[in-house]
Coordinates of C-alpha atoms in Angstrom, one line a residue:
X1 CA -17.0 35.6 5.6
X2 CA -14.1 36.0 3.4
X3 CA -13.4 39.5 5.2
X4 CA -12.5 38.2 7.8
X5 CA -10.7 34.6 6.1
X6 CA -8.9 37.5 4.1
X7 CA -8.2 40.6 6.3
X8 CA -9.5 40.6 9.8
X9 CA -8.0 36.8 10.7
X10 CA -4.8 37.9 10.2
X11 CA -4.9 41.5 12.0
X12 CA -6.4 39.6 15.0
X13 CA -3.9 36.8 14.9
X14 CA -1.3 39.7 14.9
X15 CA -2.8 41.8 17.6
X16 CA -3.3 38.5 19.8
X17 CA -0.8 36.4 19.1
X18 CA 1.4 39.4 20.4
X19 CA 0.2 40.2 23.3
X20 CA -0.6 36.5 24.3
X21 CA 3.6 36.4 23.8
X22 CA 4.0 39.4 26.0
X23 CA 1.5 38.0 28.7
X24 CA 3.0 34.8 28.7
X25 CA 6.8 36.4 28.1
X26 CA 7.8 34.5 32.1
X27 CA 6.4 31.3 31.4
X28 CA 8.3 31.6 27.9
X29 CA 11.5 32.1 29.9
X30 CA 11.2 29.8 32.5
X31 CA 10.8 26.9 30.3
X32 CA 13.7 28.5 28.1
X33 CA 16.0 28.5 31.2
X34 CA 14.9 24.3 32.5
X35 CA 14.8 23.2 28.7
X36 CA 18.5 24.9 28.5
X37 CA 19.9 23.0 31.3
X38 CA 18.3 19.5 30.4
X39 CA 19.1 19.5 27.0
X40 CA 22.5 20.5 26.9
X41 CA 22.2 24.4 25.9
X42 CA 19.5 23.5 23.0
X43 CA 16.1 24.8 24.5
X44 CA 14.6 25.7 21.1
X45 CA 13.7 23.4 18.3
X46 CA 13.5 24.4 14.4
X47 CA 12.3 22.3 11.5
X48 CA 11.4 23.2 8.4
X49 CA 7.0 23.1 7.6
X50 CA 5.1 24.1 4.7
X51 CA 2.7 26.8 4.9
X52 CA 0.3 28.1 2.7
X53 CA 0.0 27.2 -0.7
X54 CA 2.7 25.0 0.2
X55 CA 5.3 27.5 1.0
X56 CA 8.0 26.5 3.2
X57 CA 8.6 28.3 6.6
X58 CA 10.8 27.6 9.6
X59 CA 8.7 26.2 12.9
X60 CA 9.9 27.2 16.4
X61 CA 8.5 24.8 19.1
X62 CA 10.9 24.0 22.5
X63 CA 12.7 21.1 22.2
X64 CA 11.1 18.0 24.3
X65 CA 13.7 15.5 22.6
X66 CA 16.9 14.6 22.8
X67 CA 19.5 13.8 20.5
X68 CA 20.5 10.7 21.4
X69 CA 21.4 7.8 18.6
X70 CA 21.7 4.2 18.0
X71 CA 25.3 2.4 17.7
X72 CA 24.6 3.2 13.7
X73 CA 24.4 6.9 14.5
X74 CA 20.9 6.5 13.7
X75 CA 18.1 8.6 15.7
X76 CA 16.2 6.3 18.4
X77 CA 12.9 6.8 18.1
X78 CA 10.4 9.9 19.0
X79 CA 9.1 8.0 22.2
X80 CA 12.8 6.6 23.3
X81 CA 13.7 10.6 23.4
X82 CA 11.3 12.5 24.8
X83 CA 13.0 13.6 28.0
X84 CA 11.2 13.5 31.4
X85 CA 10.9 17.5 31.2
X86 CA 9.9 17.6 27.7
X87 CA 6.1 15.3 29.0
X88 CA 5.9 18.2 31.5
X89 CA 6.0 20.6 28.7
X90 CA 4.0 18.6 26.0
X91 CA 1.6 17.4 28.9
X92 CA 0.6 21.6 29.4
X93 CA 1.4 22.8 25.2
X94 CA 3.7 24.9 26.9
X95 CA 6.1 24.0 23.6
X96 CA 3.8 26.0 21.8
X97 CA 4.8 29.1 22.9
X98 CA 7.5 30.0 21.0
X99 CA 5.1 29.4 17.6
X100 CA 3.2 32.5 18.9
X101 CA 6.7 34.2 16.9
X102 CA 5.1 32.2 13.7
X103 CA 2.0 33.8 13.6
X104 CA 3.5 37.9 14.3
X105 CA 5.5 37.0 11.1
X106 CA 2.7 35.8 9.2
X107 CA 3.8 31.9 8.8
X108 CA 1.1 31.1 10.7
X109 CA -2.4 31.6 12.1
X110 CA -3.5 31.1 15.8
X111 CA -6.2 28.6 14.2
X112 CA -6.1 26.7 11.4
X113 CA -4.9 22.9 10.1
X114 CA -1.2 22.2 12.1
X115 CA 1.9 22.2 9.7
X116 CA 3.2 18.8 9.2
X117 CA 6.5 17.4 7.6
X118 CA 7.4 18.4 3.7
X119 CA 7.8 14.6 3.4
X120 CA 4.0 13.8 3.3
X121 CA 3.1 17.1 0.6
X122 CA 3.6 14.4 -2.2
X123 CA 1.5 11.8 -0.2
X124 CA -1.3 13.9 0.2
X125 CA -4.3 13.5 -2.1
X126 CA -6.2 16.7 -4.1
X127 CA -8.9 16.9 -1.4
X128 CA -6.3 16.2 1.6
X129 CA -3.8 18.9 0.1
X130 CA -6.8 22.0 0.7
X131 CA -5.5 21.8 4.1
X132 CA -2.5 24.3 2.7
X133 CA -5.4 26.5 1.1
X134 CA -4.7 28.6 4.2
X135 CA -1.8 29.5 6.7
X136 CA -1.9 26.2 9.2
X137 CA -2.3 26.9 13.1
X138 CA -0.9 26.6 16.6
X139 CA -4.8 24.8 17.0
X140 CA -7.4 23.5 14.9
X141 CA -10.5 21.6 14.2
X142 CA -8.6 18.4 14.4
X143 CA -6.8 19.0 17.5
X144 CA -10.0 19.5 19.6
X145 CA -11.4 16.4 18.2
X146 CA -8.6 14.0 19.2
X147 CA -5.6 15.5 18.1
X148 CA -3.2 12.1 17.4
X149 CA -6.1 9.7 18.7
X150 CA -7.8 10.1 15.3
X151 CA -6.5 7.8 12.2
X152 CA -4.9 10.5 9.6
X153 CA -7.2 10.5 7.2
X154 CA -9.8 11.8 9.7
X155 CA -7.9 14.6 11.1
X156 CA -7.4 16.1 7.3
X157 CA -11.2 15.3 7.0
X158 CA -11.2 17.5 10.2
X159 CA -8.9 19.8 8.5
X160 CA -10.4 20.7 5.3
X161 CA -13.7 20.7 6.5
X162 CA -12.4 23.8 8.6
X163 CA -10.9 25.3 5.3
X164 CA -14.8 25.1 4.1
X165 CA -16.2 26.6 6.8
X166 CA -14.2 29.0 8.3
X167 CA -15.6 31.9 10.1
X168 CA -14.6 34.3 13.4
X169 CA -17.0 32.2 15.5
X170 CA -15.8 28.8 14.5
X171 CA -12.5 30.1 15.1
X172 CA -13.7 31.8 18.8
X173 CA -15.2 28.1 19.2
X174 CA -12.0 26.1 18.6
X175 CA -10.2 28.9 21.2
X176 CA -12.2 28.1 23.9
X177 CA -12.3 24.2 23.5
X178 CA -8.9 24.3 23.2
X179 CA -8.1 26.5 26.3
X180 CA -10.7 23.7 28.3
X181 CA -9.2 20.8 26.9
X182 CA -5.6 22.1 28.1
X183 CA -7.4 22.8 31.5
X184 CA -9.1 19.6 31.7
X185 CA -6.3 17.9 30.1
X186 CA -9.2 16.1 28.5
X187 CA -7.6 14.3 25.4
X188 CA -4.7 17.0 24.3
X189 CA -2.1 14.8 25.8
X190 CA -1.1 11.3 26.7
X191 CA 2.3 9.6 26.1
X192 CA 1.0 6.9 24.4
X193 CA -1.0 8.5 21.4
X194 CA 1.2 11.7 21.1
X195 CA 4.1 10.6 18.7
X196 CA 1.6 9.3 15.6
X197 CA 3.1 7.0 13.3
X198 CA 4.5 8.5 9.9
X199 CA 1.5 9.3 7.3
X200 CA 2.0 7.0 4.4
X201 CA -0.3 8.5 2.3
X202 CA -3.8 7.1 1.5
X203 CA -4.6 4.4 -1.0
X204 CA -7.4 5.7 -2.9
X205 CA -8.5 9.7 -3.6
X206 CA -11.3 10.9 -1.8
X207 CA -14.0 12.4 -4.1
X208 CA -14.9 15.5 -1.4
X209 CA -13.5 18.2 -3.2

């Protein structure tokens, strides 16, 4: 299948990924207005990710924190600042929506392993960094089996195991379990698993690779 890993992955993401924007253009607004007016004019959040082989790209997700710091100046933390609005959001991946603009310019792909935080690339072991081996995704694998109710280590087993086998039906597979887990609400979402703890790194190499 490398065709389609190579050429027809990314002409579909393009094609779908832009009109999924267009279709859902007044939800995209909506949220862009309430987010606006609860977090003081900042609706939009932007943080550097790396992409394939490693390259670094600029995420666009709405923003479902606040800024708000200790008496140090210090960021509280993630669960202290996720605003009441923000669960709404999270609760339906509506702060997704804006990534569909990653994958029209070719940072990222509708499906794939999600792009975490340049802090952990030199954590990463050999067979944990083949999660870059292809442009990361708004879904994946991991994210339909458990998403941040998995330990680390077995959402990059999740991850790379995707790399391997990737194919148009796994892909049309991970679509459709994503769209009825987000229906459902069955395991995408719960305040108390979705802010995972910092990945550390693990402690000895995995011989998979």
């Amino acid at each position: 299948m490398k065709i389609y890993k190579n050429v027809f992955k990314r002409l579909i993401d393009f094609i779908a990924a832009t009109i999924g924007f267009l279709l859902a253009s007044p939800v995209f607004i909506t949220v862009w207005i309430i987010l606006l007016f609860k977090n003081n004019g900042k609706a939009f959040f932007f943080q550097e990710r790396p992409g394939k082989n490693e390259r670094i790209f600029k995420i666009i997700k709405f923003k479902t924190m606040n800024d708000k710091t200790d008496d140090n100046g210090v960021l509280l933390p993630a669960a202290q600042r996720l605003t009441k609005a923000g669960i709404f959001v999270r609760k339906y991946s509506l702060d997704e929506i804006p990534q569909l603009l990653n994958v029209i310019k070719g940072d990222m792909s509708l499906i794939g392993p999600r792009p975490l935080l340049i802090k952990y690339l030199p954590r990463y072991n050999d067979f944990q960094k083949q999660r870059h081996d292809i442009r990361p995704g708004i879904t994946g694998w991991a994210q339909v089996n458990g998403r941040n109710a998995i330990s680390w280590e077995q959402k990059f087993e999740y991850d790379v195991w995707y790399v391997k086998n990737l194919s148009f039906l796994l892909d049309l597979k991970i679509l459709f379990l994503t769209a009825y887990k987000v229906i459902k609400k069955d395991g995408i979402y719960s305040v108390e698993n979705d802010i995972m703890p910092d990945f550390m790194g693990t402690e000895a190499n995995q011989d998979n690779n």
